[in-house]
Structures are given as C-alpha cells and as structure tokens.
Short mmCIF file of C-alpha atoms in Angstrom, two decimals:
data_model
loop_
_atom_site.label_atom_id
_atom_site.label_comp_id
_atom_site.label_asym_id
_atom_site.label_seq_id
_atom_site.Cartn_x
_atom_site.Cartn_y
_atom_site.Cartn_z
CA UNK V 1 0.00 0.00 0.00
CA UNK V 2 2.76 2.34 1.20
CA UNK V 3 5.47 1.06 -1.73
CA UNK V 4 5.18 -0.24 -5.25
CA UNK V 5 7.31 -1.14 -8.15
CA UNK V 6 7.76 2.55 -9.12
CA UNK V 7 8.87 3.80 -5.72
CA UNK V 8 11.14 0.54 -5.38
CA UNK V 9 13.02 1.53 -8.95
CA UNK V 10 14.38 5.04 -7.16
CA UNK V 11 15.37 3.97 -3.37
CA UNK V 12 18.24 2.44 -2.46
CA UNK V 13 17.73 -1.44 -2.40
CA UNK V 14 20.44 -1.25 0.31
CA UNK V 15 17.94 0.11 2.70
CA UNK V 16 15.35 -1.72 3.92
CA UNK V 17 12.82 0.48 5.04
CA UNK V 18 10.78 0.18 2.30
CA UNK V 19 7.68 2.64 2.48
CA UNK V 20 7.32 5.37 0.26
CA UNK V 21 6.67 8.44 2.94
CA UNK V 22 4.96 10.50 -0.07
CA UNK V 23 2.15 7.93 0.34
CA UNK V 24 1.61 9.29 4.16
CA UNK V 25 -0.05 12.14 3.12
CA UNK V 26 -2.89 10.59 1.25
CA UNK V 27 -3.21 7.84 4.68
CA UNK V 28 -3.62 11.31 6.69
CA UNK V 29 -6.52 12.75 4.20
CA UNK V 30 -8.42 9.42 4.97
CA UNK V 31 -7.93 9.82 8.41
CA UNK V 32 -8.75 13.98 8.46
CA UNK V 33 -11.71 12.72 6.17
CA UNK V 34 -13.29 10.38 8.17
CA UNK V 35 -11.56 10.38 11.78
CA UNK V 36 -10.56 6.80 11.22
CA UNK V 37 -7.52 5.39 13.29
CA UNK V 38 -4.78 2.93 11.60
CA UNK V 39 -4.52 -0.56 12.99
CA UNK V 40 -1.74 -1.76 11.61
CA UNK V 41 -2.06 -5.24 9.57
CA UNK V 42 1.29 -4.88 7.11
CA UNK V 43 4.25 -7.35 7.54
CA UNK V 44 5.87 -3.88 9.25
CA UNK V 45 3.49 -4.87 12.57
CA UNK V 46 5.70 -7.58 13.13
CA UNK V 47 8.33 -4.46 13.80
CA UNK V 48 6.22 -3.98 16.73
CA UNK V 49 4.99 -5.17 20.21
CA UNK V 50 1.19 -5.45 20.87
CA UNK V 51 1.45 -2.50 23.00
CA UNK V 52 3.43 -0.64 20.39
CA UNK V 53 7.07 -0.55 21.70
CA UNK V 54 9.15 -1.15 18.93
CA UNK V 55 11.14 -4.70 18.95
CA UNK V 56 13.93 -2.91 17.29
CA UNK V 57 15.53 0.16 15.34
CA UNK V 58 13.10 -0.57 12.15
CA UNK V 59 10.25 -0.46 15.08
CA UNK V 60 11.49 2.80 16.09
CA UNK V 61 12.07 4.02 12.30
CA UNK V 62 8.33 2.89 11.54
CA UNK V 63 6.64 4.89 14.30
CA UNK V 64 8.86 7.52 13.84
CA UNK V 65 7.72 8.33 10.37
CA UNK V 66 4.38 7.88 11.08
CA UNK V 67 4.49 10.34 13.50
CA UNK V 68 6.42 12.73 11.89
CA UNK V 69 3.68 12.96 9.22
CA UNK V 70 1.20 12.99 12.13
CA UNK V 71 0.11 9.73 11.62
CA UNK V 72 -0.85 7.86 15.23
CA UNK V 73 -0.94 4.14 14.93
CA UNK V 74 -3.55 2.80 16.85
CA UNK V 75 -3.39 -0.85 16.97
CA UNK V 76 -1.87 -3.98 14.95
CA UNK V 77 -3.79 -7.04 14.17
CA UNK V 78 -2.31 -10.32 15.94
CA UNK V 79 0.32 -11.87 14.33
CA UNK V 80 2.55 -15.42 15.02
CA UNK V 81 -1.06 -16.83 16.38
CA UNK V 82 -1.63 -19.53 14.03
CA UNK V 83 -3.59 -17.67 11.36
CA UNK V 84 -2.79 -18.15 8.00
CA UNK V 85 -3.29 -15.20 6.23
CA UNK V 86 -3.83 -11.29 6.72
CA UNK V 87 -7.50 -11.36 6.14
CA UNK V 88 -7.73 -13.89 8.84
CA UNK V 89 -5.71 -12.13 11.00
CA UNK V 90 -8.25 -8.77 10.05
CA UNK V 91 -10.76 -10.98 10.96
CA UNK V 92 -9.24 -12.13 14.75
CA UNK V 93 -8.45 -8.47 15.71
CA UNK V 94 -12.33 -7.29 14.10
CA UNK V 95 -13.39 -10.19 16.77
CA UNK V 96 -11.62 -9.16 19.45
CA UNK V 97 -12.19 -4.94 18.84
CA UNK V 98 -15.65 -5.39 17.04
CA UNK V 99 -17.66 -3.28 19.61
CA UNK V 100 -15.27 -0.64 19.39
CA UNK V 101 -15.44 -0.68 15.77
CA UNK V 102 -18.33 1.70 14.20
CA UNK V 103 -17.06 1.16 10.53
CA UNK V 104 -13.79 0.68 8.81
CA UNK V 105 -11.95 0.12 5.26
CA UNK V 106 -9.26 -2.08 4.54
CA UNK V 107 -6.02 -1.19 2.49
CA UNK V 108 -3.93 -4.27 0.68
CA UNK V 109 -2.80 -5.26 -2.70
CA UNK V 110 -3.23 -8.53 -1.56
CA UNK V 111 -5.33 -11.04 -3.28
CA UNK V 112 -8.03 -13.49 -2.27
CA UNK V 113 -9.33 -14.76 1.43
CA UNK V 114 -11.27 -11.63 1.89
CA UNK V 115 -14.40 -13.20 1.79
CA UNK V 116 -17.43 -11.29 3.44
CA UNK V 117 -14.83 -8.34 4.05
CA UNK V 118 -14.83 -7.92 0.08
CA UNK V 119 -17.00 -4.92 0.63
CA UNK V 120 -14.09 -2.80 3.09
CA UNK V 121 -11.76 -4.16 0.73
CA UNK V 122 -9.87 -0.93 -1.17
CA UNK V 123 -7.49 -2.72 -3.05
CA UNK V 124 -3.98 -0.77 -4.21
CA UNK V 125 -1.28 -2.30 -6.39
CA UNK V 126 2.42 -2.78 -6.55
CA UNK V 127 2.95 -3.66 -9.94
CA UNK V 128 1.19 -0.37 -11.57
CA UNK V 129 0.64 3.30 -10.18
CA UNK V 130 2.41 3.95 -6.67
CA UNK V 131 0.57 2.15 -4.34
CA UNK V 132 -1.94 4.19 -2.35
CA UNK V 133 -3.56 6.76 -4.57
CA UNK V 134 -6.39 9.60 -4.70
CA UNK V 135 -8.95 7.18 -5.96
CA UNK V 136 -8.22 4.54 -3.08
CA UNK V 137 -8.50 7.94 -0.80
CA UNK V 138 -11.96 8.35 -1.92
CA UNK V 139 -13.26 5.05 -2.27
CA UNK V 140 -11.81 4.75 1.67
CA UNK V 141 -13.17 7.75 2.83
CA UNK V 142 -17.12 6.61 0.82
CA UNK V 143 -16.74 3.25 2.91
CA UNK V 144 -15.76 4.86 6.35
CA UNK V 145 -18.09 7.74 5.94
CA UNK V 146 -21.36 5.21 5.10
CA UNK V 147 -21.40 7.01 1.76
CA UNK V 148 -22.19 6.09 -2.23
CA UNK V 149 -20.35 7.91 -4.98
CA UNK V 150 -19.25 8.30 -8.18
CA UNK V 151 -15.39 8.35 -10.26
CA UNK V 152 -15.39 9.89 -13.27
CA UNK V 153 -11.45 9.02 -14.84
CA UNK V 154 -10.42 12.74 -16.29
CA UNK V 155 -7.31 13.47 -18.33
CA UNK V 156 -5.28 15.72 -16.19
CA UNK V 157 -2.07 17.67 -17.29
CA UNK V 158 -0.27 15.73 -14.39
CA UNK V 159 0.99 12.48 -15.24
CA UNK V 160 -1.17 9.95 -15.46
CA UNK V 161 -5.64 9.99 -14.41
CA UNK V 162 -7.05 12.21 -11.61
CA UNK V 163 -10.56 11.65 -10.62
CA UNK V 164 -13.82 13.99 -9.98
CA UNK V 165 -15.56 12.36 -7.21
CA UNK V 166 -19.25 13.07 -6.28
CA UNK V 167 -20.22 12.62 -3.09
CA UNK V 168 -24.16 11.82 -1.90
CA UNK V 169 -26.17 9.86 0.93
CA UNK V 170 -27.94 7.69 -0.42
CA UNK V 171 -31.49 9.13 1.03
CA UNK V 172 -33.44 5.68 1.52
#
C-alpha cells in the first residue's frame, strides 16, 4: 500500500525500510476525512509489540515516520497466532475490537481470502501506479463515511488519471 514497483526503482535497495513516505499524506486525508484510526495489519506490525514498543531500530524508524507525518498508529492485528493469512488475521483483531469498531476500510494489494470483508476491501497495487492513490483515498473515505459515490477518470495535465468524485447519501 505504502510502496510499489515505481517507488522501489528510485530507493536504495540497500535500505530496507521500504515505504514510500509520499504515500503518508494521502493515509492522513483518509484519516482527516473520516476520523478513522490505523490498525496496523502490514508485515511492518511484526516491527512492533502489541502495545506498540518497537522490537527494534526498524520499530522505532516505523513509528517515527508515522508520527512525523502525524500519523498515530492505533493498533496492529495479531500476528505469530496460528492464522494463516492477513485477512484472517483482520478478521481475529475485528473479533476481538468489534464493539469498538463503528465502521472501517481495509487497504492491501493482496489477493483473495477476503471473503465477506470484500466490501471494506480498497485494493492498491504494486505492480502499476504507486501504491496508495487519490482514488483509493476516496473510495476509503465513501466506505468509512457510510457514503455512495461516483469516479469519473479525467485526463489531467499531471501524469497519469485524476478523478472527480461526487459525493451523496444515499437518502433511503
């Protein structure tokens, strides 16, 4: 979500903090958007305790970016606890957090398990575009805020598409 084949062409493959901080900004319009909070369900969790102390300097790298673009990280889903696969492990922390939990939209370029989470599903990609971008901002924010809409694609001057977006409730 936060890297892609694009951003992994310019950084230095010697480093392996691998998330592309111009991303941040568009995670901190969803949130400013909708007053959603990030749990946490990347491979980076596993940087982390439960209780958020990092387990070592990538830990501390992690949670330092995110803050530094003002980003709190609220939670991680469980990890090393037998599940199988990161919509599972969505799943067990939805389980354990689910009254807590008035709506929420999931970010991956992952594919298949997601089951009856299909519908929070906002689905980025690695191979084209750079990961997390405007149109998974708004099709986020429409799931968190309970709200239909419509993308119409546009030419734009900038490089590649930019979309209009129409927001409405639906009224029934």
């Amino acid at each position: 979500v936060l890297n892609s084949k694009q951003y992994d062409a310019t950084r230095s493959m010697t480093d392996s903090f691998n998330i592309d901080e111009s991303r941040l900004p568009l995670v901190k319009e969803i949130i400013d958007r909708t007053g959603a909070r990030v749990v946490l369900s990347s491979s980076w969790r596993k940087k982390l305790y439960d209780d958020l102390r990092p387990k070592c300097g990538e830990g501390t790298r992690l949670l330092m970016t995110f803050e530094a673009a003002s980003i709190p990280i609220y939670a991680i889903t469980p990890c090393d606890c037998g599940l199988t696969s990161r919509p599972d492990e969505i799943r067990a922390w939805l389980s354990a957090n689910g009254d807590k939990v008035e709506a929420y939209a999931i970010l991956d370029d992952a594919f298949g398990g997601w089951g009856e989470l299909s519908d929070r599903l906002v689905r980025t990609s690695y191979l084209s575009g750079r990961g997390l971008e405007d149109k998974h901002v708004c099709e986020a924010v429409r799931i968190l805020n309970g709200e239909e809409y419509r993308i119409t694609p546009k030419k734009s001057r900038r490089a590649g598409n930019t979309f209009d977006v129409s927001f409405y409730k639906d009224m029934q």
